[in-house]
Amino acid sequence: MARANERVAGLLAEYAELLAMTGGDRFKIRSYEKAARGVGGYATDLATLDETDIRKIPNVGASIAGKVHQAVQTGTFPQLEELRGQIPAGVLTLMRIPNLGPAKALAVYRELGIADIDALLAAVENGDLRQLKGFGPRTEQVIRTGIELVRGGAGRVLMATALDLAESIVERLAPLADRCTYAGSLRRGRETVGDIDILAAAADSGPLMAAFVALPEADTVLVRGETKTSIRTALHPAAALPAAGTGAGKQPDADHAGAAGDSAGSTSAGGLQIDLRVVPQEVWGAALQYFTGSREHNVRVRELAVHAGLKLSEYGLFHAETDELIVAGTEQEVYERLGLRWVPPTLREDLGEVAAARNDELPELVTVDALRGDLHTHTNLTDGVATLDEMLTAAAERGYDYYAVTDHAPELFMQRMTLEKALAQRERLAELRGRYPGMRLLHGTELNIAPDGSVDWPEDVLAEFDLCVASVHSHFTLPAAEQTRRLIRACENPYVQIIGHPTGRLIGRREPIELDLPAVFEAAAATGTALEINGGPDRLDLRDEHIRWAAERGVTFAISSDAHAVPQLDFVRYATLTAQRGWLTPDQVLNCWPYERVLEFLTRPR
DNA sequence: GCCGTTTTCGGCCCGACTGTTTTCAGTCG
């Protein structure tokens, strides 16, 4: 089962939002937001803690510890229910619209009775919104485009959220099946998914279907059959925030692939459809291949079958004329009988993988196991919730050969970073070196790229860091030409070795900055500046197709967690899936290299 | 409501931007 931490963090964050709407004390609101981050980022499962231990979580004091304890036991706490009673859940969903915060959400609810996005759009269309104080024509337009952004991803959930849920369900169903796994776009590692497909092999589907509809996640049973059963998870405003995200507030949503659908929160798995299909063990491979997709990939593969006088379906590979079964047991057999190497699921998008499989030219894809270190992480010196020691201990447990701490730099004013703090951290890091004999410790920083492309701190300070990541954290709306110049200049900075989350997008919340991507990729390649693949579940930045473009131009990449808490070190998993979708091999990924080669990359004259 | 090499009160994440203002409120990173 998934940890209680994410669920409870969602409740605390929801309570903070409701407090913000009802005019609560702003420092109290901040406390709940911080507590939500502390709980979500805490390494230990809340379910195993008593109230005394809960108080040891950062930013959790006596009052919140009591509520957390109650929430673990009962799923909620009275003060939350009290506020839920005052504000309809739909009003919270309004806050997913960019530039629409608690004050404006409450205003449209109180003044116009608007409690969902549909009603808000209607009010924009008929001009009602303009009557409200503080709502002018510009606000109207901002809300209109914001609704488009949110709608674009409606009904889809982030890959990380879906993976957690799918793995948890597979774990519970597996004892009843010969084989059980998730398939579909989730297995292909897409950044968001519209539903979850679970496949099981069993002689008797009865017990599996019964267990499936009895899952606590099953709010509604949509279809109940012998071979296929579909459920829908409950809509719940609670998890309206990123599970272990770095900031409370807006909810990430979904991607470009927009589908019409309900307006439920998407970072939560609320309102998500889950299908379970049960097949005989003998056809496992054919069924898994079929239900993994993509549709386009399967069309291409079936085309090959037809040319060979065969036909392929979820039941197996057959002779076209005699209907004689040839193979169906494993995916490998299916692909091989068609003259193909087995195609990794992350490549199955009909983007050249079938031809590559036929010519034995598939890339040896990068894997999580191939990662030797993490080059973008934070601590509680800035906006992380774990100490340096805690992060290092967790990194060592992962078996990393090297690890970089890259806390924020002074120009991100809210983090109150100073040179003194950075230098003190560097000393502390030096003291800790002896404690981790197998892991090289790098002292880095995450710089801010100013609109003109310059970064924090003078050259002599930058020169003393082992590693500088540079990222865009402000001025997201400059024209493309200026943004392009900005990033190229950052690449040209001899002290900047990695560009962090290069496009700055937040899935479903913020569009990428406008860039001439080929120009930036060429600058990165020419200057030997690595581009990051950030594993934050709502970032995944660079994204899959951009990685491929950049790789074609000879760019080197860094697969980074950008962890702000111990559990978030796992975010490299999502970045790695994304890197696979960009066809990357370990040799193209900086942090798959041995330490000596990384050091050479970081220190070579530029 | 949390927190304390300022220890039980008085601070707390600061500054910029934007739209609707006539001096500021809301939102964001």
XYZ file of C-alpha atoms (C1' of nucleotides) in Angstrom:
635
model
C 0.000 0.000 0.000
C 1.055 3.571 -0.585
C 2.307 5.580 2.372
C -0.112 7.615 4.437
C 2.180 10.642 4.119
C 1.003 11.815 0.715
C -2.663 11.493 1.606
C -2.284 13.381 4.890
C -0.096 16.025 3.238
C -2.940 16.545 0.788
C -5.397 17.066 3.650
C -3.136 19.600 5.379
C -2.638 21.501 2.132
C -6.359 21.498 1.485
C -6.932 22.844 4.979
C -4.394 25.606 4.286
C -6.273 26.562 1.116
C -9.604 26.611 2.900
C -8.066 28.737 5.646
C -6.715 31.117 3.029
C -10.162 31.446 1.529
C -11.921 32.043 4.802
C -9.514 34.751 5.824
C -7.366 32.798 8.238
C -4.199 34.255 9.723
C -1.563 34.205 7.008
C 1.127 32.796 9.276
C -1.185 30.040 10.358
C -1.848 29.277 6.702
C 1.886 29.153 6.081
C 2.254 26.753 8.991
C -0.138 24.263 7.460
C 1.514 24.580 4.057
C 4.909 23.956 5.615
C 3.583 21.076 7.681
C 2.141 19.531 4.511
C 5.562 19.673 2.900
C 7.201 18.287 6.009
C 4.793 15.354 6.176
C 4.950 14.639 2.442
C 8.724 14.746 2.438
C 9.223 12.701 5.599
C 11.109 9.481 5.039
C 9.089 7.341 7.464
C 5.534 6.159 6.802
C 3.147 8.025 9.111
C 1.182 4.847 9.720
C 4.092 3.529 11.778
C 4.398 6.618 14.015
C 2.717 7.561 17.274
C 1.873 11.162 18.116
C 5.204 11.778 19.860
C 7.106 10.691 16.772
C 4.813 12.715 14.517
C 5.903 15.843 16.408
C 9.468 15.207 15.277
C 8.472 15.855 11.654
C 9.759 19.275 10.570
C 7.151 22.041 10.912
C 4.747 19.809 12.824
C 4.014 20.992 16.360
C 1.547 19.931 19.030
C -1.566 21.196 17.296
C -0.863 19.795 13.842
C 0.499 16.529 15.236
C -2.896 15.859 16.775
C -4.641 16.507 13.462
C -2.146 14.362 11.572
C -2.646 11.514 14.009
C -6.405 11.776 13.604
C -6.079 11.930 9.828
C -3.977 8.766 9.772
C -6.573 6.949 11.873
C -9.806 8.310 10.398
C -8.906 9.874 7.058
C -9.769 13.411 8.137
C -9.920 15.784 11.120
C -12.838 17.858 12.476
C -11.487 21.319 11.657
C -11.083 20.292 8.018
C -14.610 18.933 7.853
C -15.877 22.163 9.398
C -14.341 24.236 6.589
C -15.350 21.740 3.915
C -18.876 22.343 5.089
C -18.531 26.051 4.432
C -16.861 25.976 1.025
C -17.994 23.599 -1.740
C -15.223 21.391 -3.081
C -15.622 22.894 -6.537
C -14.444 26.287 -5.318
C -11.036 24.770 -4.553
C -10.803 23.498 -8.102
C -11.088 27.110 -9.296
C -7.697 27.733 -7.721
C -6.085 25.373 -10.194
C -6.519 28.156 -12.736
C -3.300 30.179 -12.936
C -3.535 33.674 -11.455
C -6.736 32.792 -9.639
C -5.959 32.499 -5.942
C -8.028 32.163 -2.806
C -9.299 35.745 -2.763
C -10.631 35.737 -6.303
C -12.017 32.203 -5.961
C -13.921 33.216 -2.867
C -15.143 36.413 -4.525
C -16.700 34.618 -7.485
C -18.267 32.072 -5.132
C -19.647 34.612 -2.662
C -20.785 37.177 -5.226
C -21.935 34.954 -8.091
C -22.383 31.540 -6.502
C -19.804 30.043 -8.857
C -18.501 26.728 -7.555
C -16.954 25.012 -10.560
C -14.949 25.765 -13.661
C -17.900 25.357 -16.038
C -19.876 28.046 -14.212
C -16.830 30.311 -14.173
C -16.383 29.996 -17.914
C -20.073 30.763 -18.405
C -19.718 33.896 -16.280
C -16.742 34.986 -18.383
C -18.703 34.443 -21.585
C -21.780 36.409 -20.537
C -19.848 39.242 -18.924
C -20.988 38.635 -15.345
C -17.436 38.477 -14.112
C -16.718 42.045 -15.113
C -19.259 43.366 -12.653
C -17.107 42.208 -9.757
C -14.776 44.667 -8.099
C -11.187 43.934 -9.080
C -12.165 41.961 -12.197
C -11.375 43.954 -15.323
C -11.111 42.921 -18.985
C -7.541 41.742 -18.571
C -8.441 39.458 -15.656
C -11.271 38.084 -17.729
C -8.837 37.163 -20.500
C -6.305 35.689 -18.073
C -9.021 33.462 -16.600
C -10.215 32.433 -20.044
C -6.753 31.261 -21.130
C -6.136 29.731 -17.710
C -9.249 27.596 -18.061
C -7.981 26.420 -21.452
C -4.702 25.350 -19.856
C -6.422 23.450 -17.061
C -8.988 21.945 -19.414
C -6.216 20.785 -21.700
C -5.279 18.168 -19.171
C -8.633 17.431 -17.621
C -9.105 13.807 -16.756
C -5.428 12.936 -17.031
C -3.091 12.278 -14.145
C 0.643 12.566 -13.740
C 2.669 9.460 -14.463
C 4.048 9.356 -10.924
C 0.593 9.381 -9.358
C -0.658 6.686 -11.695
C 2.454 4.533 -11.145
C 2.007 4.623 -7.371
C -1.604 3.584 -7.667
C -0.994 0.947 -10.345
C 1.882 -0.689 -8.480
C -0.108 -0.743 -5.281
C -3.042 -2.440 -6.998
C -0.820 -4.920 -8.852
C 0.793 -5.843 -5.552
C -2.588 -6.691 -4.065
C -3.908 -8.603 -7.089
C -0.720 -10.532 -7.872
C -1.296 -13.287 -5.280
C -4.513 -14.193 -7.100
C -2.924 -14.409 -10.555
C -0.233 -16.319 -12.409
C 1.037 -12.996 -13.724
C -0.048 -9.425 -13.151
C 1.276 -6.063 -14.320
C 0.179 -2.690 -15.625
C 0.193 -2.020 -19.361
C -0.957 0.896 -21.532
C 0.537 4.361 -21.677
C 1.736 3.993 -18.091
C 4.006 1.100 -19.061
C 5.260 3.241 -21.932
C 6.210 5.921 -19.417
C 4.084 8.738 -20.810
C 4.164 11.886 -18.706
C 0.426 11.769 -18.056
C -2.109 9.010 -18.489
C -5.860 9.054 -19.021
C -6.523 5.677 -17.403
C -4.728 2.670 -15.939
C -4.713 -0.715 -17.688
C -3.946 -3.704 -15.531
C -3.401 -7.104 -17.097
C -3.511 -10.434 -15.269
C -3.122 -14.041 -16.332
C -5.226 -16.609 -14.513
C -7.243 -19.720 -15.273
C -10.201 -18.386 -13.286
C -10.882 -14.648 -13.421
C -13.578 -14.754 -10.727
C -11.460 -14.153 -7.607
C -9.450 -11.428 -9.365
C -12.517 -9.508 -10.481
C -14.076 -9.848 -7.038
C -10.920 -8.534 -5.360
C -10.665 -5.734 -7.895
C -14.164 -4.310 -7.322
C -13.628 -4.695 -3.558
C -10.556 -2.456 -3.560
C -10.951 0.613 -1.334
C -10.032 2.701 -4.377
C -13.039 1.368 -6.302
C -15.646 4.080 -5.861
C -17.771 3.138 -8.863
C -17.890 -0.099 -10.828
C -18.349 0.869 -14.469
C -18.172 -2.573 -16.067
C -18.176 -5.996 -14.441
C -17.326 -8.874 -16.739
C -15.400 -12.134 -16.979
C -12.525 -10.789 -19.030
C -12.735 -7.073 -18.309
C -13.818 -5.043 -15.310
C -13.594 -1.245 -15.006
C -13.743 0.877 -11.893
C -13.477 4.589 -11.214
C -11.701 6.050 -8.207
C -13.489 8.547 -5.984
C -13.454 12.239 -6.722
C -11.907 13.809 -3.720
C -10.774 17.359 -3.332
C -8.323 16.280 -0.658
C -5.366 15.363 -2.766
C -5.572 18.632 -4.648
C -1.844 19.118 -4.326
C 1.303 17.439 -5.574
C 2.119 14.509 -3.345
C 5.588 15.435 -2.256
C 5.857 18.609 -4.234
C 8.119 21.456 -3.379
C 5.461 24.058 -2.966
C 1.953 24.070 -1.724
C -0.554 25.872 -3.827
C -1.528 25.146 -7.354
C -2.138 21.694 -8.583
C -0.282 20.211 -11.485
C -2.595 18.693 -13.934
C -1.919 17.061 -17.217
C -0.405 17.453 -20.597
C -0.801 18.546 -24.154
C -2.746 15.471 -25.077
C -5.897 16.902 -23.647
C -9.028 14.941 -23.424
C -12.426 16.199 -22.496
C -13.595 14.824 -19.233
C -14.439 15.549 -15.668
C -12.879 18.462 -13.935
C -11.517 16.421 -11.090
C -8.100 17.051 -9.692
C -5.478 15.200 -11.615
C -2.494 15.016 -9.353
C -4.744 13.077 -7.125
C -5.940 9.944 -8.795
C -9.507 11.142 -8.246
C -11.984 10.087 -10.903
C -9.457 7.899 -12.667
C -10.675 4.862 -14.595
C -8.858 1.590 -13.987
C -9.406 -1.442 -16.208
C -8.518 -4.986 -15.239
C -8.268 -7.541 -18.012
C -7.758 -11.224 -17.284
C -6.383 -13.541 -19.962
C -5.218 -17.159 -20.036
C -1.556 -17.593 -19.183
C -0.903 -19.058 -22.672
C -1.615 -15.723 -24.397
C 0.112 -13.470 -21.862
C 2.727 -12.129 -24.241
C 0.325 -11.299 -27.059
C -2.097 -9.638 -24.643
C 0.633 -7.607 -22.930
C 1.977 -6.473 -26.285
C -1.503 -5.514 -27.442
C -2.568 -3.645 -24.307
C 0.736 -1.809 -23.960
C 0.289 -0.109 -27.305
C 0.651 2.475 -28.515
C -2.076 2.090 -31.081
C 0.290 3.514 -33.699
C 3.051 1.091 -32.737
C 0.656 -1.845 -32.910
C -0.571 -0.796 -36.343
C 3.007 -0.773 -37.580
C 3.749 -4.188 -36.068
C 0.555 -5.738 -37.435
C 1.479 -4.385 -40.844
C 4.646 -6.471 -40.710
C 2.577 -9.480 -39.729
C 0.245 -9.037 -42.681
C 3.181 -8.825 -45.086
C 4.447 -12.105 -43.695
C 1.099 -13.823 -44.178
C 0.348 -13.637 -40.463
C -2.072 -11.808 -38.234
C -1.524 -10.430 -34.766
C -4.115 -9.780 -32.089
C -4.331 -9.797 -28.332
C -4.894 -13.568 -28.594
C -1.649 -14.340 -30.374
C 0.225 -14.428 -33.641
C -1.568 -16.641 -36.183
C -1.199 -17.874 -39.734
C -3.526 -15.645 -41.734
C -5.068 -18.450 -43.761
C -5.160 -21.414 -41.409
C -5.728 -19.463 -38.168
C -3.108 -21.715 -36.672
C -1.568 -20.232 -33.527
C 2.143 -19.612 -33.842
C 3.183 -17.836 -30.609
C 1.457 -15.913 -27.801
C 3.283 -16.726 -24.568
C 5.800 -13.901 -24.317
C 6.344 -10.529 -25.955
C 9.826 -11.620 -26.997
C 8.430 -14.545 -28.999
C 5.878 -12.328 -30.715
C 8.440 -9.729 -31.767
C 11.052 -12.298 -32.759
C 8.683 -14.282 -34.926
C 8.053 -11.046 -36.828
C 11.755 -10.538 -37.356
C 12.074 -7.862 -34.660
C 14.116 -7.448 -31.525
C 11.964 -7.008 -28.417
C 11.042 -3.315 -28.273
C 11.259 -1.605 -24.867
C 7.781 -0.244 -23.973
C 9.069 3.315 -23.637
C 9.927 3.313 -27.360
C 6.600 1.981 -28.653
C 5.260 5.144 -30.249
C 5.853 4.443 -33.942
C 8.700 6.919 -34.046
C 11.134 4.671 -35.851
C 11.449 1.918 -33.248
C 10.012 -0.815 -35.485
C 12.568 -0.198 -38.226
C 15.296 -0.018 -35.594
C 14.115 -3.304 -34.084
C 14.220 -4.945 -37.511
C 17.744 -3.698 -38.215
C 18.971 -4.530 -34.718
C 19.622 -0.837 -34.130
C 17.613 -0.281 -30.955
C 19.511 1.801 -28.398
C 20.730 0.259 -25.147
C 18.515 2.475 -23.023
C 19.601 4.243 -19.861
C 18.167 2.682 -16.679
C 17.852 3.774 -13.051
C 20.454 1.153 -12.158
C 22.912 2.832 -14.509
C 22.760 6.098 -12.556
C 25.887 6.618 -10.462
C 24.916 9.852 -8.813
C 22.509 12.760 -8.554
C 23.611 16.259 -9.585
C 20.655 18.425 -8.529
C 19.358 18.199 -4.938
C 18.354 20.501 -2.094
C 18.404 20.601 1.702
C 16.620 22.578 4.384
C 19.247 25.285 4.019
C 16.876 26.644 1.378
C 13.513 25.134 0.485
C 14.147 21.457 1.193
C 12.700 19.715 4.231
C 15.580 17.365 5.075
C 18.983 18.164 6.530
C 22.238 17.743 4.632
C 23.050 14.682 6.742
C 19.695 13.066 6.032
C 19.980 13.611 2.297
C 23.533 12.250 2.199
C 22.623 9.184 4.218
C 19.739 8.417 1.888
C 21.919 8.997 -1.178
C 24.586 6.635 0.177
C 21.911 4.010 0.775
C 21.046 4.230 -2.904
C 24.612 3.226 -3.656
C 25.600 6.420 -5.444
C 29.270 6.942 -6.288
C 28.855 10.711 -6.157
C 26.277 13.253 -5.036
C 25.922 17.002 -5.464
C 24.137 19.354 -3.086
C 22.836 22.301 -5.099
C 20.832 24.625 -2.869
C 19.373 27.840 -4.244
C 21.375 31.044 -4.805
C 20.691 34.568 -3.454
C 18.715 35.989 -6.372
C 15.824 33.723 -5.480
C 15.126 36.155 -2.673
C 12.540 34.112 -0.889
C 15.148 31.509 -0.017
C 17.348 34.000 1.831
C 20.520 32.367 0.667
C 23.787 34.119 1.413
C 27.403 33.448 0.571
C 28.042 32.860 4.275
C 25.441 30.108 4.401
C 26.823 28.496 1.266
C 30.353 28.540 2.643
C 29.215 27.095 5.967
C 27.486 24.304 4.076
C 30.674 23.670 2.130
C 32.591 23.257 5.402
C 29.975 20.932 6.799
C 30.158 18.898 3.610
C 33.929 18.651 3.964
C 33.505 17.410 7.538
C 31.098 14.731 6.393
C 33.370 13.367 3.679
C 34.882 10.768 5.980
C 31.483 9.376 6.822
C 30.770 8.375 3.212
C 33.957 6.766 1.948
C 32.242 5.273 -1.089
C 30.526 8.467 -2.239
C 32.207 11.629 -3.558
C 30.471 14.745 -2.280
C 30.202 17.740 -4.595
C 29.333 21.198 -3.357
C 27.146 22.869 -5.936
C 24.461 25.475 -6.272
C 21.385 26.111 -8.378
C 21.842 29.554 -9.866
C 19.093 31.777 -11.235
C 19.286 32.838 -14.856
C 18.390 36.538 -15.012
C 16.453 37.903 -18.005
C 19.750 38.945 -19.612
C 21.265 35.497 -19.139
C 23.566 36.397 -16.255
C 23.608 34.441 -12.985
C 24.070 35.043 -9.236
C 27.475 35.725 -7.698
C 30.713 36.983 -9.246
C 33.110 34.716 -11.092
C 35.507 34.178 -8.194
C 32.654 32.796 -6.084
C 31.319 30.604 -8.891
C 34.790 29.207 -9.485
C 34.854 27.739 -5.981
C 31.784 25.534 -6.498
C 32.308 21.981 -7.725
C 29.161 22.269 -9.806
C 26.780 25.015 -10.976
C 23.300 24.205 -12.206
C 21.570 27.266 -13.683
C 17.796 27.524 -14.043
C 15.023 29.923 -14.990
C 12.909 30.803 -11.942
C 11.357 34.090 -13.041
C 10.330 36.131 -16.076
C 8.574 33.243 -17.785
C 6.820 35.381 -20.364
C 9.630 37.099 -22.263
C 9.421 36.904 -26.067
C 11.041 33.875 -27.676
C 14.029 35.791 -29.022
C 14.891 37.131 -25.564
C 14.382 33.768 -23.846
C 16.591 32.104 -26.435
C 19.364 34.681 -25.941
C 18.951 34.276 -22.200
C 19.508 30.506 -22.249
C 22.287 30.615 -24.820
C 24.147 33.129 -22.690
C 23.735 30.859 -19.669
C 25.186 27.967 -21.707
C 28.118 30.163 -22.669
C 28.909 30.934 -19.037
C 32.074 28.892 -18.362
C 31.004 28.237 -14.768
C 27.595 26.801 -15.675
C 27.798 23.062 -16.327
C 24.112 22.106 -16.323
C 20.923 23.956 -17.316
C 18.170 22.945 -14.879
C 14.587 22.247 -16.070
C 15.321 24.050 -19.360
C 11.785 24.999 -20.416
C 10.328 25.758 -16.978
C 7.005 24.129 -17.727
C 4.787 22.730 -14.986
C 2.500 20.098 -16.443
C -1.042 21.450 -16.536
C -0.070 24.608 -14.650
C 2.466 26.591 -16.611
C 3.372 26.552 -20.249
C 7.044 26.175 -21.180
C 8.888 29.406 -21.829
C 8.991 30.314 -25.490
C 12.299 29.203 -26.965
C 14.013 28.522 -30.235
C 14.817 25.024 -28.991
C 17.164 23.978 -31.819
C 19.237 27.110 -31.216
C 19.476 26.393 -27.505
C 20.342 22.740 -28.126
C 23.080 23.740 -30.532
C 24.506 26.182 -27.998
C 24.424 23.488 -25.297
C 26.224 21.056 -27.574
C 28.780 23.627 -28.731
C 29.619 24.827 -25.221
C 29.502 21.391 -23.611
C 26.731 22.408 -21.230
C 24.569 19.523 -20.087
C 20.805 19.855 -20.225
C 18.808 18.489 -17.337
C 16.037 15.941 -17.434
C 14.303 16.961 -14.237
C 12.395 14.137 -12.564
C 9.887 16.261 -10.662
C 6.598 14.530 -11.514
C 5.010 17.761 -12.766
C 8.176 18.952 -14.549
C 9.717 16.125 -16.616
C 11.727 18.852 -18.272
C 13.236 18.395 -20.842
C 10.402 16.282 -22.150
C 10.658 13.151 -24.286
C 10.549 14.537 -27.830
C 12.799 17.482 -26.976
C 15.380 15.092 -25.557
C 15.516 13.325 -28.863
C 15.983 16.556 -30.803
C 18.731 17.632 -28.446
C 20.443 14.249 -28.547
C 20.574 14.430 -32.341
C 22.585 17.624 -31.933
C 25.087 15.970 -29.612
C 23.885 17.331 -26.274
C 24.919 15.676 -22.998
C 22.167 15.222 -20.383
C 21.880 15.065 -16.601
C 19.121 12.920 -15.096
C 18.275 14.702 -11.835
C 15.818 14.293 -8.989
C 15.771 17.958 -7.907
C 14.869 16.322 -4.567
C 13.727 18.604 -1.760
C 13.152 15.664 0.607
C 14.480 12.146 1.096
C 11.653 10.290 -0.688
C 12.043 12.606 -3.668
C 15.444 11.111 -4.501
C 13.267 8.505 -6.244
C 12.169 11.130 -8.764
C 15.086 10.026 -10.964
C 12.857 7.109 -11.867
C 10.436 9.366 -13.744
C 13.271 11.277 -15.385
C 14.814 8.000 -16.511
C 11.576 6.811 -18.123
C 11.414 10.165 -19.885
C 15.033 9.802 -20.993
C 14.237 6.363 -22.382
C 11.416 7.902 -24.389
C 14.099 10.211 -25.753
C 16.113 7.119 -26.802
C 19.048 7.943 -24.518
C 21.875 5.553 -23.740
C 23.978 5.727 -20.550
C 26.843 7.218 -22.515
C 24.747 10.330 -23.248
C 23.937 10.857 -19.563
C 26.537 12.656 -17.452
C 25.547 10.984 -14.193
C 25.926 7.507 -15.640
C 29.624 8.167 -16.104
C 32.352 7.134 -13.653
C 33.366 9.883 -11.249
C 36.677 10.594 -12.967
C 34.962 11.257 -16.275
C 32.353 13.488 -14.590
C 35.127 15.436 -12.900
C 36.840 15.886 -16.226
C 33.582 17.199 -17.710
C 33.070 19.622 -14.838
C 36.608 20.978 -14.710
C 37.768 21.055 -18.312
C 38.645 24.517 -19.655
C 35.750 26.046 -21.598
C 0.571 27.476 14.302
C 5.719 26.684 14.423
C 10.039 27.761 16.283
C 14.371 29.264 19.188
C 23.525 29.715 18.947
C 17.471 35.836 19.760
C 14.494 30.275 23.992
C 8.189 30.727 25.934
C 7.317 35.827 22.873
C 7.578 37.799 18.653
C 8.992 36.872 14.709
C 7.793 34.193 10.570
C 9.726 33.702 2.718
C 10.970 38.590 0.169
C 10.383 41.153 -3.787
C 8.338 41.917 -8.240
C 4.736 42.180 -11.297
C 0.154 43.147 -12.853
C -4.237 44.900 -13.250
C -7.263 47.975 -11.509
C -6.172 51.100 -8.922
C -5.790 57.008 -7.267
C -2.365 54.094 -3.105
C -3.117 48.962 -3.426
C -4.514 43.924 -3.459
C -3.730 39.582 -5.360
C -0.649 36.275 -7.171
C 3.563 34.101 -8.059
C 8.247 32.016 -7.503
